[in-house]
Coordinates of C-alpha atoms and ligand atoms in Angstrom, one line a residue:
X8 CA -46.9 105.2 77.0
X9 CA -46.6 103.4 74.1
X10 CA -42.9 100.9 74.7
X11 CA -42.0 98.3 72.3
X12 CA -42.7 94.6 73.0
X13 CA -40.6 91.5 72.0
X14 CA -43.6 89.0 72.9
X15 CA -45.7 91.1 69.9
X16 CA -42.8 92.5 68.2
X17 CA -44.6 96.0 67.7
X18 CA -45.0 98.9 70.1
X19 CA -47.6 98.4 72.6
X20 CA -49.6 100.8 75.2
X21 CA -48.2 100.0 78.1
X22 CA -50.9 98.6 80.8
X23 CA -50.6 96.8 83.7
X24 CA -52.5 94.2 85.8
X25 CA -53.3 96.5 88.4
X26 CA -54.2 100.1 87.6
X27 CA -51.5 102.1 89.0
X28 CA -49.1 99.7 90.3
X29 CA -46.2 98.5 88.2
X30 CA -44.5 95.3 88.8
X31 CA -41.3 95.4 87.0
X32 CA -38.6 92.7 87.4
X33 CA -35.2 93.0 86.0
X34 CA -32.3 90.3 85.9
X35 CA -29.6 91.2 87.9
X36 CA -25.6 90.5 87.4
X37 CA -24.1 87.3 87.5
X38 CA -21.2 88.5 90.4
X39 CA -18.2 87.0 89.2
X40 CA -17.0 89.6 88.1
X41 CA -17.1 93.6 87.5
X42 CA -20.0 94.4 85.5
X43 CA -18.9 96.1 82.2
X44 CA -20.2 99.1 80.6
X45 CA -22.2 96.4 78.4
X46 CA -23.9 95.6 81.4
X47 CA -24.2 99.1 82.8
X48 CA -26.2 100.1 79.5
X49 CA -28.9 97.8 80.2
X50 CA -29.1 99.0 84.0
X51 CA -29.2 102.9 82.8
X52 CA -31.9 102.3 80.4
X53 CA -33.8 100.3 82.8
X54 CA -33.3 102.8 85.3
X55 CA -34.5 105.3 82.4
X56 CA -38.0 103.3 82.2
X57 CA -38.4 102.7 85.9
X58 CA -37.8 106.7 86.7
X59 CA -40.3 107.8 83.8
X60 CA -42.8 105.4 84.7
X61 CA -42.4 107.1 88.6
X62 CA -42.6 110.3 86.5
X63 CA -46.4 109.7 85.5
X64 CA -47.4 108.6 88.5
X65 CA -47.4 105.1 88.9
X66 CA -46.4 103.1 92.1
X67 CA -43.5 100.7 90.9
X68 CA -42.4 97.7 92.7
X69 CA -39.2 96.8 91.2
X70 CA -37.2 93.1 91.9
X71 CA -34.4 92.6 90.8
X72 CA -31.8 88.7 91.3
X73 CA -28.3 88.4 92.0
X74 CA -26.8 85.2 89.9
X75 CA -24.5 84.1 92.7
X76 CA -25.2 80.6 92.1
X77 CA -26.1 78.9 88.4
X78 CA -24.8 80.5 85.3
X79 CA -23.4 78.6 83.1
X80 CA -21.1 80.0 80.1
X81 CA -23.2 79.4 77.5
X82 CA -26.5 80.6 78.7
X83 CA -27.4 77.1 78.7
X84 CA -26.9 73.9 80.2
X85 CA -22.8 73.6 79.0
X86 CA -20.0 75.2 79.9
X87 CA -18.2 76.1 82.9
X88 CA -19.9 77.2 86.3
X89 CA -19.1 81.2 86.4
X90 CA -18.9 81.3 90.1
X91 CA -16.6 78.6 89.9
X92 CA -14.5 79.8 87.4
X93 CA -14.1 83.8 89.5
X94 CA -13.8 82.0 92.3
X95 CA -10.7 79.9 90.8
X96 CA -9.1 83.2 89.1
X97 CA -9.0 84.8 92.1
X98 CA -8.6 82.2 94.9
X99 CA -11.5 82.7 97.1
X100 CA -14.8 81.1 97.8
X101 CA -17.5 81.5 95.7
X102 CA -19.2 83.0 98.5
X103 CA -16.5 85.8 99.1
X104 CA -16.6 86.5 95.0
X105 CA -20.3 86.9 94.8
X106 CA -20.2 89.7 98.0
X107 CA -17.1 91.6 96.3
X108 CA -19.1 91.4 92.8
X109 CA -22.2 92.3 94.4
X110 CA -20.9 95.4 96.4
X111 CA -18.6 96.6 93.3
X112 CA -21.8 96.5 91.1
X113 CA -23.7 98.9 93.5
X114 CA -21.1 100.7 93.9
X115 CA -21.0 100.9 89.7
X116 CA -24.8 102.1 89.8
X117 CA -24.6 104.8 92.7
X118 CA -21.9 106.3 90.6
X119 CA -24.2 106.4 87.1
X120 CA -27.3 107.4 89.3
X121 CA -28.8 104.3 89.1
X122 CA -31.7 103.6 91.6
X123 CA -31.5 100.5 94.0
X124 CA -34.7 97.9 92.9
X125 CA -37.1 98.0 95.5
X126 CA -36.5 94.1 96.5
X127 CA -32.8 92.7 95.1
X128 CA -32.6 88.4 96.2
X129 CA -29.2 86.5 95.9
X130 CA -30.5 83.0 94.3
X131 CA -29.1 81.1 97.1
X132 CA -31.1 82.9 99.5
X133 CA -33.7 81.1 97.7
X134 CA -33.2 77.9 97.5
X135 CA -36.0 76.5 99.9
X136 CA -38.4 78.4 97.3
X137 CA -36.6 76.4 93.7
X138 CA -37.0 73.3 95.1
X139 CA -40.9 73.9 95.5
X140 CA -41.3 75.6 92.2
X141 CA -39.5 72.5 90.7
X142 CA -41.2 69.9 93.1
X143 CA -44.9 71.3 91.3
X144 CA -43.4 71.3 87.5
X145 CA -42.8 68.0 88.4
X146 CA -46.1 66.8 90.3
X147 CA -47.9 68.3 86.9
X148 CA -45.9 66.8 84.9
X149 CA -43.7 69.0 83.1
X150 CA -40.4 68.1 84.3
X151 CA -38.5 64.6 84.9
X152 CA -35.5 63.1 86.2
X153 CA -32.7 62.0 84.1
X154 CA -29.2 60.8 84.5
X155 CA -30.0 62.4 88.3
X156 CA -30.7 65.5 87.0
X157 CA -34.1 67.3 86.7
X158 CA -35.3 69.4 83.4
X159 CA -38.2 70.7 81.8
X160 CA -39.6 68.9 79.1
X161 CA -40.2 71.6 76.3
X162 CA -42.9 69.2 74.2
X163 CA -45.7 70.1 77.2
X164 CA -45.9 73.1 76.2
X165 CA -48.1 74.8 73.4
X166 CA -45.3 77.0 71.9
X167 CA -42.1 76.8 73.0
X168 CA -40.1 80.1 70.8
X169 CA -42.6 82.7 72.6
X170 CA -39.9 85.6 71.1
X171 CA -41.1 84.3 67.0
X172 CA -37.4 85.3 66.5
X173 CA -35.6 81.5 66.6
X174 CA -35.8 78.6 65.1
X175 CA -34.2 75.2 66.0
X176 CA -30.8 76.1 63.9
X177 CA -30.5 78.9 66.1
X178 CA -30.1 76.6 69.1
X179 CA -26.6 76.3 69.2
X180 CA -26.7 75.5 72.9
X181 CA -25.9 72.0 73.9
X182 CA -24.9 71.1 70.5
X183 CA -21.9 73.6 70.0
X184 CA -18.8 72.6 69.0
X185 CA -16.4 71.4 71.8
X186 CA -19.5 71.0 74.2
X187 CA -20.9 67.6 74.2
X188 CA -24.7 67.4 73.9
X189 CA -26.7 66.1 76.9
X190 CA -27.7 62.8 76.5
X191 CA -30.1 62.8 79.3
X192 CA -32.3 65.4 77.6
X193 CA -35.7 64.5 76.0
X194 CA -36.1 67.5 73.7
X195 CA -33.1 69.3 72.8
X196 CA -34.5 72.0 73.9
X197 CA -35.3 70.8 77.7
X198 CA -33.2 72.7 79.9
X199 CA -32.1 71.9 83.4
X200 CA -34.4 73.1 86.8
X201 CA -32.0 71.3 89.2
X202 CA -28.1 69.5 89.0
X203 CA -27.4 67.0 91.1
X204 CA -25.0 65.1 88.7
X205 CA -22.6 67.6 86.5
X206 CA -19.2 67.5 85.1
X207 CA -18.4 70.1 88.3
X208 CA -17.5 67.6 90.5
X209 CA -15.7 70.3 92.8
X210 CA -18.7 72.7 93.0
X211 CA -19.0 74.4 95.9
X212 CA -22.7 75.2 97.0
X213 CA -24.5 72.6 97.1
X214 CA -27.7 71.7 99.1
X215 CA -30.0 69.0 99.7
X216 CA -33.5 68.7 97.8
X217 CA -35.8 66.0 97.1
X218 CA -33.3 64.5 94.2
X219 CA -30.0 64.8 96.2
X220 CA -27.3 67.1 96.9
X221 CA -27.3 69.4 94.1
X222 CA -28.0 73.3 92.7
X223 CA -30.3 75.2 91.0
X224 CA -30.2 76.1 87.2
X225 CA -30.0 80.1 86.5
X226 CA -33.4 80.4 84.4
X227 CA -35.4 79.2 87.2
X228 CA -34.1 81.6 89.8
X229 CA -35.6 84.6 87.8
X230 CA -38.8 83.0 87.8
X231 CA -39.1 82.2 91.3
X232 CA -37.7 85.3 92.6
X233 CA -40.2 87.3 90.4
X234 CA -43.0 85.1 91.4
X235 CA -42.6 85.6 95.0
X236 CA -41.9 89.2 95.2
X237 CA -43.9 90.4 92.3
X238 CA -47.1 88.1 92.7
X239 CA -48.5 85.7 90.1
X240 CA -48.9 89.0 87.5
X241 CA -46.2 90.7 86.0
X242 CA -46.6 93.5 84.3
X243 CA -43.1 94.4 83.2
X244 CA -40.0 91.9 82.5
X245 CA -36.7 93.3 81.7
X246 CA -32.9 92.8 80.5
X247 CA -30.6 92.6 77.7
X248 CA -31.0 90.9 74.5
X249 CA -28.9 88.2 74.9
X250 CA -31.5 87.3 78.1
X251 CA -34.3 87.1 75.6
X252 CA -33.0 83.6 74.3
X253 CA -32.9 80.5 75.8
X254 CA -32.9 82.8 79.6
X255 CA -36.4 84.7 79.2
X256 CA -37.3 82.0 76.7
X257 CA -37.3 79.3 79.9
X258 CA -38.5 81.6 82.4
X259 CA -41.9 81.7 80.5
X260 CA -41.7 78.2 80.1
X261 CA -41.3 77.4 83.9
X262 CA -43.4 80.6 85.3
X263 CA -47.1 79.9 83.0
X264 CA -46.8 76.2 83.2
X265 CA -46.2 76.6 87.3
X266 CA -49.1 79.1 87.4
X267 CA -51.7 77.9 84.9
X268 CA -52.2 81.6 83.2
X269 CA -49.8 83.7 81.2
X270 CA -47.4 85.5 83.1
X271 CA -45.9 88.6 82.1
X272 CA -47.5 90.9 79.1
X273 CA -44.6 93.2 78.7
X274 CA -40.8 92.5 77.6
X275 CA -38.1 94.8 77.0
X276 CA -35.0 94.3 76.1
X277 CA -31.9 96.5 75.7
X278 CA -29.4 96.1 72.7
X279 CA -25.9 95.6 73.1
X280 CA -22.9 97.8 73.7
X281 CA -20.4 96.8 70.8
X282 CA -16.8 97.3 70.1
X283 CA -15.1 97.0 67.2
X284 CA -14.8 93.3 68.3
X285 CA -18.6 92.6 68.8
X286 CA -20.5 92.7 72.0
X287 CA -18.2 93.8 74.8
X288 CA -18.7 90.9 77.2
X289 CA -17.2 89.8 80.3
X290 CA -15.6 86.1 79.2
X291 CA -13.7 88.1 76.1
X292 CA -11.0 89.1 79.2
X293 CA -10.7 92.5 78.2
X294 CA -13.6 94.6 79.2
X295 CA -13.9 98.3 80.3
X296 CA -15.5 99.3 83.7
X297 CA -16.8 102.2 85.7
X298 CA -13.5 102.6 87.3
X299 CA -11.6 103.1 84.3
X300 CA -13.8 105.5 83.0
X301 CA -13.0 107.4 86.2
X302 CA -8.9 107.0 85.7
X303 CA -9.1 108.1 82.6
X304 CA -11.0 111.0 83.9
X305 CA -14.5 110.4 82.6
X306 CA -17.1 111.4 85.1
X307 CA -19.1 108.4 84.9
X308 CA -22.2 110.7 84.3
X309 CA -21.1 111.2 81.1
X310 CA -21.3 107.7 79.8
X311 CA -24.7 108.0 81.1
X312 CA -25.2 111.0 78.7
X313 CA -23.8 108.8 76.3
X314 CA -26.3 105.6 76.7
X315 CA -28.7 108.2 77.0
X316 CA -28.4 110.0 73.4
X317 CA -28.7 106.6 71.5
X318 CA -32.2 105.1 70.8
X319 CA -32.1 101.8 73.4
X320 CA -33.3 99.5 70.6
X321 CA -30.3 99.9 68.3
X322 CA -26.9 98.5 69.0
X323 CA -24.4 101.0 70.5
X324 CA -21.1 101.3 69.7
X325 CA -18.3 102.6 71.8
X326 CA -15.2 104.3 71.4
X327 CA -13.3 106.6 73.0
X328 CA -14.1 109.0 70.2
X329 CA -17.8 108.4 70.7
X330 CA -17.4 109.2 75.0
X331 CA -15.2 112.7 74.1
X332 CA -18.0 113.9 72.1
X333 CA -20.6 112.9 74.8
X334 CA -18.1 114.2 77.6
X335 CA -17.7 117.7 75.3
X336 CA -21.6 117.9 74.6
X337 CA -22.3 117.0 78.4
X338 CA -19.7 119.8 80.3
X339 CA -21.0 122.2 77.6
X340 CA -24.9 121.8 78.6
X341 CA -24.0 122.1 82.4
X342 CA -22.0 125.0 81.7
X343 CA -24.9 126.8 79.9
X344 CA -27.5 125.8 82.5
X345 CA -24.5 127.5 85.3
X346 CA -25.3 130.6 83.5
X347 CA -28.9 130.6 84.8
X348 CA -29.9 133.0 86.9
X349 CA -32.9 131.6 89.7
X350 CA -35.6 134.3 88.5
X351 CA -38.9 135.3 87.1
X352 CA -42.0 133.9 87.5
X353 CA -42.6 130.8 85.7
X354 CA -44.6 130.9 82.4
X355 CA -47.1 128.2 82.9
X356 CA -48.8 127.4 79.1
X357 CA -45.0 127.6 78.5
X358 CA -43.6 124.8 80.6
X359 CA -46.1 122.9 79.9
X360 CA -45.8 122.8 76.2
X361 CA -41.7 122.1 77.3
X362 CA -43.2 119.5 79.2
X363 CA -45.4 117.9 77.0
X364 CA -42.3 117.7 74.0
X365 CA -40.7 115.5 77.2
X366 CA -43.3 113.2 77.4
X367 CA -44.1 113.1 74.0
X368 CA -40.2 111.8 73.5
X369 CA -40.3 109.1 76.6
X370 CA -44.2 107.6 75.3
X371 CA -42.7 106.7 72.3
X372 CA -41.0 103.9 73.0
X373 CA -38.3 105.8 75.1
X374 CA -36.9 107.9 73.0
X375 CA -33.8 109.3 75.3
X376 CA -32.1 111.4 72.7
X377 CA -35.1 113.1 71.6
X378 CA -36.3 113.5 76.3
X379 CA -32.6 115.0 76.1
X380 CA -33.1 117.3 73.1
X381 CA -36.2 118.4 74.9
X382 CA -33.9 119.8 77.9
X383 CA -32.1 121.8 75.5
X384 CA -35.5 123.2 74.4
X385 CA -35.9 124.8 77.3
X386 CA -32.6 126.4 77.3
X387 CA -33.6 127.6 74.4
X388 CA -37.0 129.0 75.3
X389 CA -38.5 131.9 76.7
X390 CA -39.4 130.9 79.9
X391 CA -37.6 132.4 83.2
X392 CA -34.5 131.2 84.3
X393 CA -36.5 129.8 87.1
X394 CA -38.7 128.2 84.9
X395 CA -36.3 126.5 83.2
X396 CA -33.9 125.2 86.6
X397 CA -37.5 123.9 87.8
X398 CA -37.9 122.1 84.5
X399 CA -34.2 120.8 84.2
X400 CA -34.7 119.5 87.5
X401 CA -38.4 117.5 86.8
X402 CA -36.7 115.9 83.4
X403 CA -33.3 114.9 85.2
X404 CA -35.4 113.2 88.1
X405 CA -35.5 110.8 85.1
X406 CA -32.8 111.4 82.9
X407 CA -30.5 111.4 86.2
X408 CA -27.9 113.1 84.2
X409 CA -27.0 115.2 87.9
X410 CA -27.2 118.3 85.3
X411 CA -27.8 120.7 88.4
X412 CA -24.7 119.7 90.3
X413 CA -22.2 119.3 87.6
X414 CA -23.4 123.4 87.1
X415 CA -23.1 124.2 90.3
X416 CA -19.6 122.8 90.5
X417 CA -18.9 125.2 87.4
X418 CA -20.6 127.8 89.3
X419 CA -18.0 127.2 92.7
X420 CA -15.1 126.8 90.2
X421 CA -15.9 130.1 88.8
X422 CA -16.4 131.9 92.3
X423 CA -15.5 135.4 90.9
X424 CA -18.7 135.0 88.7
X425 CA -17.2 136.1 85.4
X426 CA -19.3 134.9 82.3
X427 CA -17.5 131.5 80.7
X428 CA -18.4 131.3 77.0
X429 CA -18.8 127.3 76.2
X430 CA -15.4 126.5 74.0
X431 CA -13.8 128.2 78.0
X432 CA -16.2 125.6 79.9
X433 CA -15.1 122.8 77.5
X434 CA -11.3 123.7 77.8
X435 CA -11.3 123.9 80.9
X436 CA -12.6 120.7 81.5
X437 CA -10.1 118.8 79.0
X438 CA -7.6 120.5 81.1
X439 CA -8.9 118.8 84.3
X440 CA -9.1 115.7 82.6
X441 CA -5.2 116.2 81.8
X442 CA -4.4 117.3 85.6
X443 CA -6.0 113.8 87.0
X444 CA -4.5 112.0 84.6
X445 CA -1.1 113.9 85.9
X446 CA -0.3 115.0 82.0
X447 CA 1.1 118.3 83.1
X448 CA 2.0 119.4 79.7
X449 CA -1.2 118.6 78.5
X450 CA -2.3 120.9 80.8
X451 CA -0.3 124.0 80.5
X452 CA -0.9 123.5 76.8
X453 CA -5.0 123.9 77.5
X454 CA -4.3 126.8 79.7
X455 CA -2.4 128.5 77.3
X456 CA -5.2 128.3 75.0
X457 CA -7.6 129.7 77.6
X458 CA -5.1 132.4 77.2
X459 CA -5.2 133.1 74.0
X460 CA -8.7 133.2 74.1
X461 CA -8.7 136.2 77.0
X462 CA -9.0 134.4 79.7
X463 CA -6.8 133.5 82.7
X464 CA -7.1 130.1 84.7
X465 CA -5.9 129.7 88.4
X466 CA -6.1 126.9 91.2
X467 CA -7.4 128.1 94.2
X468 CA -8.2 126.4 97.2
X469 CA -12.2 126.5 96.4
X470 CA -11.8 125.3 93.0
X471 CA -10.8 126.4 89.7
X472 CA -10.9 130.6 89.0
X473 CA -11.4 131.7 85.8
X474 CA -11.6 135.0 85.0
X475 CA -11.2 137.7 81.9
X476 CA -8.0 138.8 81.2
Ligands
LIG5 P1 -24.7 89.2 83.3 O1 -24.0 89.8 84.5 O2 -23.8 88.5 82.3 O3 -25.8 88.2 83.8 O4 -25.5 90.3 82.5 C1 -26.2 91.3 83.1 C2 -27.0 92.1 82.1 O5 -26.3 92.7 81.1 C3 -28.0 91.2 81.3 O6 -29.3 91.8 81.3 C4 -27.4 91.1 80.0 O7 -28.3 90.8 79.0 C5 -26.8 92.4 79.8 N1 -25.6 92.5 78.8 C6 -24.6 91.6 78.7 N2 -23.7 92.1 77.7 C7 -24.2 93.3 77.3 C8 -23.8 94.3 76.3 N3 -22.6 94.1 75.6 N4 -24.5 95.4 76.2 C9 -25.7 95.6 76.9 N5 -26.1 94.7 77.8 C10 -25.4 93.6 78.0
LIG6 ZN1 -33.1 86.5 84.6

């Protein structure tokens, strides 16, 4: 598989330490709170690559960290604490925020198919192992105390800017306007391994370490949870954009001066989710989740469809415009696959051809769209209808689009088994979307133009009927 690199900045063969074993780590949410559809498109793409790399065979070992404990607003050392700040909003602990955040971002995933990592770590189950990470960068060196605080001291190292990309002017952190640079640093662009002295004097999780009551920083969480579940190699490092500077940026830093060897060959990062605004992103207030999808009647499959049909190295933009189409292009393909009939033997030079266009779309550089115009290929070819439910099913045990379900629900809504031409399937899905959101006229209006079209609709108590007039 050939999947583009940021560390080389051109698309690489894919090859890991180990023949056959993939470790993969991901960074994980910072639980304060809901994770945004931003967010979720990073997750669905990463899901994307871990189910095709499963695909071809190889053994994944996936971690994945839970920021509970570290994250500051600005990515770097300044700003307010995250936790602290949910934990304020909503008067609770940080402790009962991060397990609310944590549970609503599973449940987020189970509901856009996303798989559960093999190994997921809260930071501040993993304290004990920070303090010994940091205790070594010290011993060798290549962190110090100042003003009680401990940070890394960027002028060890060889090269510093391991993404090429930025340059000193595009270090706004520390020295932003409003935040007051941090005297205590060395190089401005050390970054903190361990607080003990902050401006958070009402923090809440704190523990002891060799330089007093204090907490970790959030880039060295990643790199001690990945260390310890993945081993000293990694072959596959992964998260939005945003991450790749100063957060993956310090993790290499930390993780190949700790170790003594480079650490991980393979970065990937997703691009961002826009709005008409810029980035959608969680401190702007206003930010659309899973659940509103769903109350606005979106199956949250079909913003997965959506993610899915855009190219995960070019910025996506949203609008409600953008997710009809997808929701229109997405009831109309489960629609045609309900009109399959489970026959016929399956053509093998066929399928594999069908199969090989797949592949040929996910190797380079995973191209979604292009895996998902391959589905529709074989719809469109001559293979059996058996052959082509056995290939829907193969490519959506990647894709994870649940294209087999949503047709069988067409299928049970349909019981009487009369033939539903696509501009029927689509109508009569709009006029769902109308009945949950309770607009009744909008409704009746849809099913007078199933109507006029020649066909009758009816609730029943197994579903939907729909039937020639
Ligand atoms: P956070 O919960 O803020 O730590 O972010 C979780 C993941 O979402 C990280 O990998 C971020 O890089 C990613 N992310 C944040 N904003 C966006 C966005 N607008 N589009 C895509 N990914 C995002
Ligand atoms: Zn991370």
């Amino acid at each position: 598989m050939n999947l583009y690199n940021s560390l080389t900045r051109s698309k690489d063969e894919f090859v890991t330490h180990t023949p056959g074993r993939v470790e993969m780590y991901t960074c994980g949410p910072t639980v304060y709170h809901y994770a945004h559809i931003g967010n979720l498109r990073t997750y669905i793409m990463e899901d994307v690559l871990e189910k095709y790399l499963r695909y071809t065979g190889l053994d994944v070992n996936r971690v994945m960290n839970i920021t509970d404990v570290g994250h500051l607003t600005s990515d770097g050392d300044t700003g307010d604490d995250k936790m602290l700040k949910g934990a304020k909003r909503e008067h609770k602990t940080v402790m009962e925020i991060a397990k609310f955040y944590t549970d609503a971002f599973f449940e987020d995933c189970r509901k856009l198919n996303i798989k559960r990592p093999d190994v997921i770590v809260p930071a501040t189950s993993y304290i004990g192992e920070f303090i010994k990470v940091i205790s070594s960068l010290i011993e060798n060196g290549y962190a110090y105390e100042a003003g009680g605080n401990i940070y890394f001291d960027t002028s060890k190292l060889q090269k510093y800017y391991v993404f090429n990309d930025f340059s000193e002017e595009d270090l706004a952190v520390g020295v932003r306007e409003g935040v007051e640079a941090d005297g205590n640093k060395r190089n401005k662009t050390d970054f903190v391994l361990w607080f003990t002295k902050s401006k958070f004097e009402d923090q809440e999780l704190k523990w002891e370490s060799p330089w007093g009551l204090g907490y970790p920083g959030w880039h060295i969480e990643c790199s001690c949870i990945s260390m310890k579940n993945n081993g000293e190699y990694l072959d596959l490092h992964c998260g939005g954009i945003d991450n790749a500077f100063p957060h993956h940026t310090n993790e290499i830093a930390q993780s190949e001066s700790y170790l003594g060897h480079p650490w991980c060959g393979h970065w990937f990062h997703v691009h961002h989710l826009n709005t008409e605004g810029g980035k959608m992103s969680k401190s702007k207030g206003e930010f659309l989740t899973v659940s509103l999808l769903e109350e606005k009647g979106y199956d949250p499959l079909v913003y997965r469809f959506f993610c899915l049909q855009s190219h995960y190295r070019k910025g996506l933009m949203f609008s409600w415009e953008n997710l009809d189409n997808a929701a229109a292009a997405y009831s109309k393909l489960a629609a045609k696959i309900s009109q399959i009939d489970n026959t016929g033997d399956i053509d093998k030079a066929e399928a594999d051809r069908l199969r090989a266009g797949f592949r040929a779309a996910m190797d380079n550089d995973l191209n979604t769209s292009l895996a998902v115009t391959a589905l529709y290929d074989v719809l469109k070819s001559p293979v059996s209808g058996a052959g082509k439910l056995t290939l829907i099913k193969e490519f959506d045990e990647v894709l994870s689009l649940g294209l087999l379900g949503a047709a069988e629900k067409i299928k049970n809504k349909n019981p009487e088994g009369d033939e539903i031409p696509d501009e029927i399937a689509e109508l009569i899905e709009q006029r769902k979307a109308a009945r949950k959101e309770k607009n009744f006229a909008l409704a009746d209006e849809i099913r007078d133009k199933i109507s006029a079209l020649g066909y009758t609709v009816e609730e029943t108590r197994e579903g939907t009927k729909v039937r020639k007039a």
